[in-house]
PDB file of C-alpha atoms in Angstrom:
ATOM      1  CA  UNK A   1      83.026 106.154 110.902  1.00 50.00           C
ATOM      2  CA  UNK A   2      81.433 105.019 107.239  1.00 47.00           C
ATOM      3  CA  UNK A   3      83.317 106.264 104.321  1.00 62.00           C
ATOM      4  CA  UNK A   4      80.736 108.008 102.584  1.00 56.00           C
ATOM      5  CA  UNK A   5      80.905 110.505  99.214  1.00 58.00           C
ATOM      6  CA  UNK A   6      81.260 114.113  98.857  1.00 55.00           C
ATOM      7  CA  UNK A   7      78.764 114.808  96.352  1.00 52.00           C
ATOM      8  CA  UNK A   8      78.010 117.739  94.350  1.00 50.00           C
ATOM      9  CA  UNK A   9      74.739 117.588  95.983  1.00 49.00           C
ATOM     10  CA  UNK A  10      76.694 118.684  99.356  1.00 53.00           C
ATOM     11  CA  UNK A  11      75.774 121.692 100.416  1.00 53.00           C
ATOM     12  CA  UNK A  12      75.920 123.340 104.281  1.00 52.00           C
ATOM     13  CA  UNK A  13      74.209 126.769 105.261  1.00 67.00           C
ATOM     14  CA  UNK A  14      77.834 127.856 106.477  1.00 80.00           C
ATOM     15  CA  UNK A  15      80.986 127.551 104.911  1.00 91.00           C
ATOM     16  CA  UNK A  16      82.683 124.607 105.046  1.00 96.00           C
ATOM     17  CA  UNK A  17      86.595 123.404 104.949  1.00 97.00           C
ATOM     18  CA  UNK A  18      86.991 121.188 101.992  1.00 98.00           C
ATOM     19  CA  UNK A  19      90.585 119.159 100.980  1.00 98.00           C
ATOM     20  CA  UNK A  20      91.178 116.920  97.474  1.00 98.00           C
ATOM     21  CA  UNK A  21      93.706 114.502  97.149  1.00 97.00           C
ATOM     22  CA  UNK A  22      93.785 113.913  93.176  1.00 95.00           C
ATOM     23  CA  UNK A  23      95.205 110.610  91.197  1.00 92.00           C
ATOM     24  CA  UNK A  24      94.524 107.875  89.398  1.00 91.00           C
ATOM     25  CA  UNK A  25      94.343 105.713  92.634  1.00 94.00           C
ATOM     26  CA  UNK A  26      95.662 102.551  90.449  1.00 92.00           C
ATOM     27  CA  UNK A  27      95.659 100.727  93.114  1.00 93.00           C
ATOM     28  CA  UNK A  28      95.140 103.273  95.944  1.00 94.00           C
ATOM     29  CA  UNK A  29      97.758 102.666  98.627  1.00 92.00           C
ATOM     30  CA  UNK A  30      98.588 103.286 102.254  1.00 90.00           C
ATOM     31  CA  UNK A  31     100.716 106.181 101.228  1.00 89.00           C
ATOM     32  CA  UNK A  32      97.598 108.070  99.674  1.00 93.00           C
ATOM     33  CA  UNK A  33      95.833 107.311 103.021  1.00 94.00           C
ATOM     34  CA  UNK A  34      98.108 108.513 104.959  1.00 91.00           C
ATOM     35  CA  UNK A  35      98.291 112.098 103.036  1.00 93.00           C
ATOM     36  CA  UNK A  36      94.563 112.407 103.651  1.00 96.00           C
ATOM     37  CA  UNK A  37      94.608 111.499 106.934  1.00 96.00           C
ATOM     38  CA  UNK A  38      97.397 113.905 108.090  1.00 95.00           C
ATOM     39  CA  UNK A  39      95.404 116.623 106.105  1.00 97.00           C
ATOM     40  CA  UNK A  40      92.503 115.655 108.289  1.00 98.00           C
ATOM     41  CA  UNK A  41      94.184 115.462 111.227  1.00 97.00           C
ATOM     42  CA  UNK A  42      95.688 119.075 110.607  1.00 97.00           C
ATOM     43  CA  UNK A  43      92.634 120.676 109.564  1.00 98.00           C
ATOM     44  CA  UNK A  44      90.345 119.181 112.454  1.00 98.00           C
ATOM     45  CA  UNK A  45      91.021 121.242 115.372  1.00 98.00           C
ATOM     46  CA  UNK A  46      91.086 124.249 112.919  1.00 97.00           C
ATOM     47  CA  UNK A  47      87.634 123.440 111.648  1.00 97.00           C
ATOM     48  CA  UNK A  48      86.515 122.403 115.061  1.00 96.00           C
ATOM     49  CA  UNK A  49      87.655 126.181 116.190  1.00 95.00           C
ATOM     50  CA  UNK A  50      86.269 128.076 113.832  1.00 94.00           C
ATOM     51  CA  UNK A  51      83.093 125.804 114.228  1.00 94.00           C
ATOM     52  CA  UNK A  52      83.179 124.480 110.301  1.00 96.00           C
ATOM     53  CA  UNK A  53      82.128 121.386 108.584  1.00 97.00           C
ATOM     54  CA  UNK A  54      85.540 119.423 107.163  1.00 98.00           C
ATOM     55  CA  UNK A  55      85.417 117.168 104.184  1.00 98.00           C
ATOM     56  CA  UNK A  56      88.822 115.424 103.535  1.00 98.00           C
ATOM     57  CA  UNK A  57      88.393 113.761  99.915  1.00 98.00           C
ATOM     58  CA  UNK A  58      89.891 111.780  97.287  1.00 98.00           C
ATOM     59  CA  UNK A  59      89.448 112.405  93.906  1.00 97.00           C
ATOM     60  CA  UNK A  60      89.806 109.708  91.158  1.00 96.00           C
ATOM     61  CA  UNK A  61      90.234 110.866  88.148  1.00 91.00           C
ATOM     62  CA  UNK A  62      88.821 108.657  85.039  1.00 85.00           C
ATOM     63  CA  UNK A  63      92.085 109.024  83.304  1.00 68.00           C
ATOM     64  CA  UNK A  64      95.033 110.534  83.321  1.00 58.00           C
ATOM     65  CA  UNK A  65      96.036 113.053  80.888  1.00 56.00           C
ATOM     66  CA  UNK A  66      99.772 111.946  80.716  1.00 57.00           C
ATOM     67  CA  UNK A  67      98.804 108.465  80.679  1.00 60.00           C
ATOM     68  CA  UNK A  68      97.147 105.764  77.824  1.00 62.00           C
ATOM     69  CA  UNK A  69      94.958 103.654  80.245  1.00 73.00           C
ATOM     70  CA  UNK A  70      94.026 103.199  83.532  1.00 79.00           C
ATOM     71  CA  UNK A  71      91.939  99.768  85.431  1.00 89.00           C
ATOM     72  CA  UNK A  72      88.474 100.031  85.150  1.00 91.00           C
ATOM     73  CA  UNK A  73      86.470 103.053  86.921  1.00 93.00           C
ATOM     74  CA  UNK A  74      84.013 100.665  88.774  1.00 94.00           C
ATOM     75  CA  UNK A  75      87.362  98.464  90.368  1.00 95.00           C
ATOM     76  CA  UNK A  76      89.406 101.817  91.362  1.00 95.00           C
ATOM     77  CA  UNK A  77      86.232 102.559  93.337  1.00 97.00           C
ATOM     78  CA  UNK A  78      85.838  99.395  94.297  1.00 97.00           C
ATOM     79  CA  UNK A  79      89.220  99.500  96.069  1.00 97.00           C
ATOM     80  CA  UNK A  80      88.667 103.440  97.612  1.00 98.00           C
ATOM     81  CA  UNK A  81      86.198 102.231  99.004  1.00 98.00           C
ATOM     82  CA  UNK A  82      87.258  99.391 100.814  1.00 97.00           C
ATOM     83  CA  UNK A  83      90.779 101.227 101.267  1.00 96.00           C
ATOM     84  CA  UNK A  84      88.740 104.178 103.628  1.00 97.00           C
ATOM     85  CA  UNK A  85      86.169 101.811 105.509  1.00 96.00           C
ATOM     86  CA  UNK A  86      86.640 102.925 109.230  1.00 92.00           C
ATOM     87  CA  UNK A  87      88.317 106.385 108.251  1.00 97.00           C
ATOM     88  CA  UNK A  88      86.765 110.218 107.701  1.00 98.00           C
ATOM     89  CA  UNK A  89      88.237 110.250 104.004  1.00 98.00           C
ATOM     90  CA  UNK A  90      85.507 110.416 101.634  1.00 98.00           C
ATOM     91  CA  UNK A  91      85.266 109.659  97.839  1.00 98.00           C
ATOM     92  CA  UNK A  92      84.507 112.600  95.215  1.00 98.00           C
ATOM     93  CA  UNK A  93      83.403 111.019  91.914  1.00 97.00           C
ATOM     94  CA  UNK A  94      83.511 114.341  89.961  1.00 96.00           C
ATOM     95  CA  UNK A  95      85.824 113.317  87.734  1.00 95.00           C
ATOM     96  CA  UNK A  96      85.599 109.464  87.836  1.00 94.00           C
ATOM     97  CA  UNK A  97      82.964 109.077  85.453  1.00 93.00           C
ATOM     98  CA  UNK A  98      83.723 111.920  82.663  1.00 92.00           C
ATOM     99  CA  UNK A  99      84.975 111.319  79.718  1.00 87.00           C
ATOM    100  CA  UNK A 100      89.342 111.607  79.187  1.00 82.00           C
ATOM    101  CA  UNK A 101      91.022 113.688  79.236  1.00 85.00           C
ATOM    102  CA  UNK A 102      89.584 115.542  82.451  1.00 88.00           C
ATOM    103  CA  UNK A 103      92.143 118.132  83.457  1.00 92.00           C
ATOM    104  CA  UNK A 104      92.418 119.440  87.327  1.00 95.00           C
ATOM    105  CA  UNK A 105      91.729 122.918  86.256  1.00 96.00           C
ATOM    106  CA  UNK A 106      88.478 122.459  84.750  1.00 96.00           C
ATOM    107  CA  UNK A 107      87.673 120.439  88.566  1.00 96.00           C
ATOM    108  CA  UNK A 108      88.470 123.284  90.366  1.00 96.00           C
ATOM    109  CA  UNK A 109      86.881 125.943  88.655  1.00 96.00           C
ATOM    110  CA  UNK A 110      83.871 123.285  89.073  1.00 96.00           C
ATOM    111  CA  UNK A 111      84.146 122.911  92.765  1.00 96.00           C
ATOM    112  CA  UNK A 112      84.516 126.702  93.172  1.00 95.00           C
ATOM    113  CA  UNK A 113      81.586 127.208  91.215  1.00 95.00           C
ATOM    114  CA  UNK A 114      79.914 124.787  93.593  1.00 95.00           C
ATOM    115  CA  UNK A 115      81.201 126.324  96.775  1.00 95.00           C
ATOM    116  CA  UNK A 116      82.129 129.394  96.051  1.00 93.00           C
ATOM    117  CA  UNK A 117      82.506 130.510 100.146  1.00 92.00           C
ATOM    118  CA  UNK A 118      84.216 127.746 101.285  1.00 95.00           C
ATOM    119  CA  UNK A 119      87.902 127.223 101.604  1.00 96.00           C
ATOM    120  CA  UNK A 120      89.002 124.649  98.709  1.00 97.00           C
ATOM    121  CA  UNK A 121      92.314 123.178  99.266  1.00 98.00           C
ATOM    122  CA  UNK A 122      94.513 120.713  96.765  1.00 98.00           C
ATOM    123  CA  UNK A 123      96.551 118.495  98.056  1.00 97.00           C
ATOM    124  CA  UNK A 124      99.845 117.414  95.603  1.00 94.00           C
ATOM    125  CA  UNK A 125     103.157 116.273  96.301  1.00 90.00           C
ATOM    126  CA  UNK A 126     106.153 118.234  95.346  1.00 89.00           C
ATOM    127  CA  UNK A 127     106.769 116.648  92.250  1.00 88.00           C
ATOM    128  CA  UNK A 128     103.368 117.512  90.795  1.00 91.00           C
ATOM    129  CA  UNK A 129     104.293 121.182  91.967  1.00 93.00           C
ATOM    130  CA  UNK A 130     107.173 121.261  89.748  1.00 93.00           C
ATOM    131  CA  UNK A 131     105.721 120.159  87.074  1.00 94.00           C
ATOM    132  CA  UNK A 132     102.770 122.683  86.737  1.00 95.00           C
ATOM    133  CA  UNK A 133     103.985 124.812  84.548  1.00 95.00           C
ATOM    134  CA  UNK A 134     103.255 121.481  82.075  1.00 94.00           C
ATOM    135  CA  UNK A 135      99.781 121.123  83.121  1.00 95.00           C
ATOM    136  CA  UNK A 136      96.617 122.747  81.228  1.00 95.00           C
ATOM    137  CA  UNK A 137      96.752 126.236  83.082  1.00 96.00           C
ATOM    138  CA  UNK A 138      98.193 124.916  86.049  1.00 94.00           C
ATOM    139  CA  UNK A 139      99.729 127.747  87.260  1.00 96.00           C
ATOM    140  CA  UNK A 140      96.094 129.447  87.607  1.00 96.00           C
ATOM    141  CA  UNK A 141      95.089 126.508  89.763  1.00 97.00           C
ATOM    142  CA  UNK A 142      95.309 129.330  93.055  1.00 96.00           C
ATOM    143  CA  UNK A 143      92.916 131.006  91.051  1.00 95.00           C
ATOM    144  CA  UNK A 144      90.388 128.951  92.658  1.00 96.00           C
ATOM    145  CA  UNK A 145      91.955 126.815  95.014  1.00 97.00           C
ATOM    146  CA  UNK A 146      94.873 127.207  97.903  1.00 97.00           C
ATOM    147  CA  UNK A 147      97.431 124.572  97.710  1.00 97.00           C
ATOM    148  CA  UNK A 148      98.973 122.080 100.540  1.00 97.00           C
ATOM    149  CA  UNK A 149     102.184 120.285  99.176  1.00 95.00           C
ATOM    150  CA  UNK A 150     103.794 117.502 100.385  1.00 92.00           C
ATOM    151  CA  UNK A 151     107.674 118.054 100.241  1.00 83.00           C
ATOM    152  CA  UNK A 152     108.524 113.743  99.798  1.00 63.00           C
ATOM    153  CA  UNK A 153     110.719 112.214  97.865  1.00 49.00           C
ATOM    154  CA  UNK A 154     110.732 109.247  96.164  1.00 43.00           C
ATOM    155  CA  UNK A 155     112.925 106.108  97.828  1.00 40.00           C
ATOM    156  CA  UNK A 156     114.274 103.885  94.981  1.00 36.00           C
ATOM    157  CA  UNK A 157     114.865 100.853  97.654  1.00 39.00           C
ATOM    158  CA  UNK A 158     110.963 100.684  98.658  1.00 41.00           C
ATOM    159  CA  UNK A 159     111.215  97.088  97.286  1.00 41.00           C
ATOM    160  CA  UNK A 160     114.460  96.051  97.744  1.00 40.00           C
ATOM    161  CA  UNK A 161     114.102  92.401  98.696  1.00 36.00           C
ATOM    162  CA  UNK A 162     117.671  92.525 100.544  1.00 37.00           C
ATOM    163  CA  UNK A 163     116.290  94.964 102.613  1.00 36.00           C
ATOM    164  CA  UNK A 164     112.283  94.925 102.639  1.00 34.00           C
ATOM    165  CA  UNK A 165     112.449  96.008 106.179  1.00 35.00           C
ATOM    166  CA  UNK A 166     114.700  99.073 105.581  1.00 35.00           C
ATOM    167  CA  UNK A 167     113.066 102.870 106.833  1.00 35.00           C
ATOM    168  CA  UNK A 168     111.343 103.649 103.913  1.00 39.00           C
ATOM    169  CA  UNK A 169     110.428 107.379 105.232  1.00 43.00           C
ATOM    170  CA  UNK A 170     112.610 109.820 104.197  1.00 46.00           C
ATOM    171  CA  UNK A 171     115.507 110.860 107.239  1.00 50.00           C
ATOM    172  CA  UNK A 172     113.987 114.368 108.505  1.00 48.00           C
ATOM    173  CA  UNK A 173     117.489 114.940 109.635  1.00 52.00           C
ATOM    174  CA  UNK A 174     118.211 115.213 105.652  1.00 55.00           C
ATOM    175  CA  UNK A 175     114.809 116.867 105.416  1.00 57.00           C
ATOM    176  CA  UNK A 176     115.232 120.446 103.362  1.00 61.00           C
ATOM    177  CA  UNK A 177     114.006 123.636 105.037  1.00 75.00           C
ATOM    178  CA  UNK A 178     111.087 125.542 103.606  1.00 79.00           C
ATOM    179  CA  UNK A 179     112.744 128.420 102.531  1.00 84.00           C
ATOM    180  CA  UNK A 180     114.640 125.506 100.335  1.00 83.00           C
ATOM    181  CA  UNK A 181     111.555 123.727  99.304  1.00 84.00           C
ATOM    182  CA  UNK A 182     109.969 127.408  98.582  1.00 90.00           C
ATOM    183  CA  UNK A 183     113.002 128.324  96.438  1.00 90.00           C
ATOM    184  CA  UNK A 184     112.074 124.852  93.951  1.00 90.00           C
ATOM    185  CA  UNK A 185     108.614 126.239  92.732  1.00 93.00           C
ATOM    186  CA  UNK A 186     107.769 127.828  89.564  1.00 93.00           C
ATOM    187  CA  UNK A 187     108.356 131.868  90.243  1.00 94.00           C
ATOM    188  CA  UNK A 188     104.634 132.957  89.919  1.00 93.00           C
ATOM    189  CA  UNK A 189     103.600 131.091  92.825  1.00 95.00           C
ATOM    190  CA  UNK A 190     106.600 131.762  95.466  1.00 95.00           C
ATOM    191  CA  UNK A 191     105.158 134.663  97.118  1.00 94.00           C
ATOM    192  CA  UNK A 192     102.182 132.343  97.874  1.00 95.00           C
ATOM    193  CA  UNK A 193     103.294 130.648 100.368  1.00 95.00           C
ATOM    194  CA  UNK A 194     102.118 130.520 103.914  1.00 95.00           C
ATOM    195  CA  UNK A 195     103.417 129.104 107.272  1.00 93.00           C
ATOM    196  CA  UNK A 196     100.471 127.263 108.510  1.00 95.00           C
ATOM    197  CA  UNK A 197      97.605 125.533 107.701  1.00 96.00           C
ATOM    198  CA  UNK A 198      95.579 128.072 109.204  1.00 96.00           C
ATOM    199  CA  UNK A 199      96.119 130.582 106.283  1.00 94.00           C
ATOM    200  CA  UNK A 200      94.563 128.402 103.923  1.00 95.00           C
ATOM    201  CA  UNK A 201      91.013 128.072 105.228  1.00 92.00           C
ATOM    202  CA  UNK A 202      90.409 131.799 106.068  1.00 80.00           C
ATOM    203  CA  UNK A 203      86.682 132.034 105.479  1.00 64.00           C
ATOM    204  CA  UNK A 204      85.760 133.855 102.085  1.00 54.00           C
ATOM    205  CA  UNK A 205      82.967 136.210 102.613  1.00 48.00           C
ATOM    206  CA  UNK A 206      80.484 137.222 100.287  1.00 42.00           C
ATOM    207  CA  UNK A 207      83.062 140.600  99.115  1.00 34.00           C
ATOM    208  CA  UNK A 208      85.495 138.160  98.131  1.00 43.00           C
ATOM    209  CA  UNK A 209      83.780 136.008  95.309  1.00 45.00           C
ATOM    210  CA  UNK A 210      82.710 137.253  92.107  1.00 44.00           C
ATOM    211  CA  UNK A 211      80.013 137.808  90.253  1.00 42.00           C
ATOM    212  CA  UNK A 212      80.637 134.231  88.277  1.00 44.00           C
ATOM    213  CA  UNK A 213      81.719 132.240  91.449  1.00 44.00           C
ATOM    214  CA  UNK A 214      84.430 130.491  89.641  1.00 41.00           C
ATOM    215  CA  UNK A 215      87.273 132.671  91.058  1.00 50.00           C
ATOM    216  CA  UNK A 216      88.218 135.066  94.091  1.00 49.00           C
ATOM    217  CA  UNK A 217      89.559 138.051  93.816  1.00 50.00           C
ATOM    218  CA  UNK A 218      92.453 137.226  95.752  1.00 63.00           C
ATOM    219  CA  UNK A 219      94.881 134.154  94.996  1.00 79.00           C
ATOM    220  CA  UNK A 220      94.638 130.813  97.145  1.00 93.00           C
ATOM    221  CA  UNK A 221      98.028 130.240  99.419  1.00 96.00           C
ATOM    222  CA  UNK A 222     100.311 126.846  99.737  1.00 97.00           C
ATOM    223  CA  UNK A 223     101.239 125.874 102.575  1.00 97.00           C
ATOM    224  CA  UNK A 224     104.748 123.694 101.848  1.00 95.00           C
ATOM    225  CA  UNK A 225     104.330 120.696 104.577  1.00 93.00           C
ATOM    226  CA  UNK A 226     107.680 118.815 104.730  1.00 85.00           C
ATOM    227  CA  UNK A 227     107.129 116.176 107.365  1.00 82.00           C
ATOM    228  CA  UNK A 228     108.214 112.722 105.883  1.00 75.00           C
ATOM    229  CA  UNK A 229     104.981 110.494 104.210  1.00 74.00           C
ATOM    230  CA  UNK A 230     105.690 106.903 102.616  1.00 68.00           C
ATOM    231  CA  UNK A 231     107.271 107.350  99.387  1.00 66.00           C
ATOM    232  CA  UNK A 232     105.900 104.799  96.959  1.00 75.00           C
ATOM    233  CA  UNK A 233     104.131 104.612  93.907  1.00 81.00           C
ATOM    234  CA  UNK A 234     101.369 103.092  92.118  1.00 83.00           C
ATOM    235  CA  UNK A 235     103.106 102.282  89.417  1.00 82.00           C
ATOM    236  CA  UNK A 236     105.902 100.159  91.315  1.00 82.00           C
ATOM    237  CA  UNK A 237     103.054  98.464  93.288  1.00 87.00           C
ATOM    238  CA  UNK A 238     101.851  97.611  89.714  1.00 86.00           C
ATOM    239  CA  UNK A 239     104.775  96.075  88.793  1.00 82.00           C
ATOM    240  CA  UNK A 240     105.409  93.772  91.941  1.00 80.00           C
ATOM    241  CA  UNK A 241     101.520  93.181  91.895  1.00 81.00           C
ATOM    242  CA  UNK A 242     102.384  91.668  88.822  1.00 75.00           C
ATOM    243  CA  UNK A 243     105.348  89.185  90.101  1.00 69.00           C
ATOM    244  CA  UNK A 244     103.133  87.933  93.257  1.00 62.00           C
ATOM    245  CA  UNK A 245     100.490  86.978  90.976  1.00 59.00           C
ATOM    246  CA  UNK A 246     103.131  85.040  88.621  1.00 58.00           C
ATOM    247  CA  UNK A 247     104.052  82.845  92.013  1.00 57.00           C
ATOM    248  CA  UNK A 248     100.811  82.380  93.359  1.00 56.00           C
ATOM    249  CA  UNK A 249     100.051  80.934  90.159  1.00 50.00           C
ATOM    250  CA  UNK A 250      96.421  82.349  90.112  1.00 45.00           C
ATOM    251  CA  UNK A 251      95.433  83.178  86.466  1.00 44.00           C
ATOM    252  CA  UNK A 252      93.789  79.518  85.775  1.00 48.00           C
ATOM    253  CA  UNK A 253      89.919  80.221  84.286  1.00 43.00           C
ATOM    254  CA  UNK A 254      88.711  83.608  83.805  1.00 41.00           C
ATOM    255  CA  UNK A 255      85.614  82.553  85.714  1.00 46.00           C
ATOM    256  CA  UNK A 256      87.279  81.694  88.949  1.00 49.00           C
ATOM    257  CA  UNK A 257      85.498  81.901  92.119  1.00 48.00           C
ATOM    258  CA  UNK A 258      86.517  83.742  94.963  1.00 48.00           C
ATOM    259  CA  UNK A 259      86.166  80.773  97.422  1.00 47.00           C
ATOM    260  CA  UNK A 260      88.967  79.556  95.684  1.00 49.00           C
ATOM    261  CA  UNK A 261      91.711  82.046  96.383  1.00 47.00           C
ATOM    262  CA  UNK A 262      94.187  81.103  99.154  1.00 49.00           C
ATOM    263  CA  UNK A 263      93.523  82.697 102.224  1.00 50.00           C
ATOM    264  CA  UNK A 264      93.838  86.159 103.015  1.00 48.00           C
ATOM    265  CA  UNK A 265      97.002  85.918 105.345  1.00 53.00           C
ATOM    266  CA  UNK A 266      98.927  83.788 103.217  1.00 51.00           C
ATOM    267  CA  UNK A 267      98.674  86.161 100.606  1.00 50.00           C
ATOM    268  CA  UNK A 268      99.420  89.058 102.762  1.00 53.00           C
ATOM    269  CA  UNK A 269     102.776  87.307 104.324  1.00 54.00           C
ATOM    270  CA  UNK A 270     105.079  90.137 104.230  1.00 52.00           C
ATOM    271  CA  UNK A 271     108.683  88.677 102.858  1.00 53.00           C
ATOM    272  CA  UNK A 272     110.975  89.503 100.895  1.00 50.00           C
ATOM    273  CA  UNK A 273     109.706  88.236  97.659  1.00 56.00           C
ATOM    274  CA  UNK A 274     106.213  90.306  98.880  1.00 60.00           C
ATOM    275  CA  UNK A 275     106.581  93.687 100.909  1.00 63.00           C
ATOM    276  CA  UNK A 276     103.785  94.661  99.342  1.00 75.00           C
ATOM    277  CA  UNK A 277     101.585  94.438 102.705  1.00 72.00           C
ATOM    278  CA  UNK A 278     103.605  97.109 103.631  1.00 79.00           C
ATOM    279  CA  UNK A 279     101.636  99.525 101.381  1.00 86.00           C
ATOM    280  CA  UNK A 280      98.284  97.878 100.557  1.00 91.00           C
ATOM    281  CA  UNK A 281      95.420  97.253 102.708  1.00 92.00           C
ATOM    282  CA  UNK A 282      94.458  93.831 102.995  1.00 92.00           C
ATOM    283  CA  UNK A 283      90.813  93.916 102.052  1.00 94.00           C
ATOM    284  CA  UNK A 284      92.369  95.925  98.952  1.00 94.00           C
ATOM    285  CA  UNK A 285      95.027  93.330  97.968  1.00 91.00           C
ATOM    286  CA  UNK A 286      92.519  90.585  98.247  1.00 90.00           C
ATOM    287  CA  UNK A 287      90.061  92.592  96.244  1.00 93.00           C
ATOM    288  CA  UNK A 288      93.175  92.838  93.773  1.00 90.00           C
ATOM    289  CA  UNK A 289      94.047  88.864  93.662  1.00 86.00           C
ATOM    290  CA  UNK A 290      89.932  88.222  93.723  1.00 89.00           C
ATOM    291  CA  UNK A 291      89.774  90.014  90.017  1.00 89.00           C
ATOM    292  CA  UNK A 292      93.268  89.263  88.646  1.00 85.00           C
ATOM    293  CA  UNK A 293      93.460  92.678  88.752  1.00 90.00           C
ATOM    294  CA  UNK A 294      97.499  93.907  87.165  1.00 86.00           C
ATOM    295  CA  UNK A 295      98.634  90.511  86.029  1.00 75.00           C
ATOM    296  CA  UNK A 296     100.960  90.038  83.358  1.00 50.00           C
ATOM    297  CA  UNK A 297      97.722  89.046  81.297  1.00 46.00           C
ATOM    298  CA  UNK A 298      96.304  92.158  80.783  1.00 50.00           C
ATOM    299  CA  UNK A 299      99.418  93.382  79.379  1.00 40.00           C
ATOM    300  CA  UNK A 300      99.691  90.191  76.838  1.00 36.00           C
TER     301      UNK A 300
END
């Protein structure tokens, strides 16, 4: 299937399911895939039961509040794109082209003005759930929007090059309970929390929306999913991003053609000096080396 964009101009006659995996997506990685794609997954049968249109989305933002700079707007598309070829995710550009600072709260009051019937769903991991309590009103984000929160943890060894082929999920035998991972959010949205999936996308009639559209009369749910997902970041992709491109020895004229880069599966040799074909997709990582994209020189 094409990856294709969830517009604002997307609208059904029924209500639809819709999911939105926010970041900076700088690079996008396998782990941000994967998220989406379990959403999907999850939310499929459900949508195909209650007879539904589902839209699974990612949604670049075009700079993060808590952070100085991001790559260019036009390359982190560049690289969703290629990253969701041959998948259902799709791209939402509400935010990608706005001026910064764009804060998540004014995006979901946005897409529940849009859709104000269908069942809006944010996906975050559980270390953006702690922290809302720091974001711009991000406690009133179930105003308008349920959440779905991924319960991983960050592994400090993901590139340890003693041991780049070491289980980088985290053990689900060391895996805390819900009731745990329930416990760890900020008070006002603990009684919140659902069991399934299901409770999320309970179809909001016409009663349920008010007069403005921008918010429900009842507060979204979270549903706390604690199955393991690949624990890495951008920002340590980034950094070894940066050493490859030191040994390939590939920053020579700024005007350097693309015929010229070494071939695709050299580059993408997984060792232990480069894991990072564990977590990049290859058309991405070639897009990456094909624009010098996160060498040292754009830091100099």
């Amino acid at each position: 299937m094409p990856n294709t964009t969830d517009s604002l101009d997307d609208k059904t006659s029924r209500p639809a399911i819709r999911a939105y995996l926010g970041g900076s997506f700088d690079p996008v990685h396998q782990g941000h895939v994967q998220m989406a794609m379990y959403v999907y997954e999850r939310l499929l049968p459900i949508a195909e039961g209650q007879q539904r249109d589902l839209h699974v989305s990612l949604l670049p933002n075009s700079r993060s509040p808590f952070k100085q700079k991001s790559t260019d707007a036009h390359h982190r598309l560049a690289m969703l794109t290629l990253a969701t070829l041959e998948t259902p995710i799709q791209i939402n550009e509400l935010e990608l082209w706005q001026t910064p600072p764009v804060y998540t709260i004014d995006s979901v009051r946005t897409l529940r003005e849009r859709y104000p019937h269908d069942s809006l769903i944010f996906i975050i991991g559980m270390d953006s759930a702690l922290s809302l309590p720091h974001w711009k009103e991000g406690l009133a984000l179930t105003n308008h929007v349920n959440l779905w929160i991924f319960s991983r943890s960050h592994v400090s060894r993901i590139f340890d090059k003693d041991d780049v082929d070491n289980d980088i999920l985290p053990d689900p035998e060391n895996m805390p309970n819900t009731n745990t991972i329930q416990a760890k959010l900020p008070a006002p949205l603990q009684s919140l929390v659902v069991g399934t999936p299901t409770e999320l996308v309970t179809p909001i009639t016409k009663a349920l929306a008010t007069n403005t559209g921008l918010k429900n009369t009842q507060q979204g749910h979270i549903y706390i999913d604690a199955r393991p997902v690949a624990a890495v970041s951008s920002t340590q992709i980034r950094e070894q991003l940066q050493s490859v491109q030191d040994r390939l020895n590939i920053m020579q004229a700024a005007d350097r053609q693309m015929t010229s880069i070494p071939p695709i599966n050299d580059i993408m040799s997984h060792t232990a000096n480069n894991p990072l074909p564990k977590w990049l997709n290859p058309a991405v990582y070639h897009y990456i080396i094909a624009h010098q994209l996160y060498s040292a020189a754009q830091f100099r």
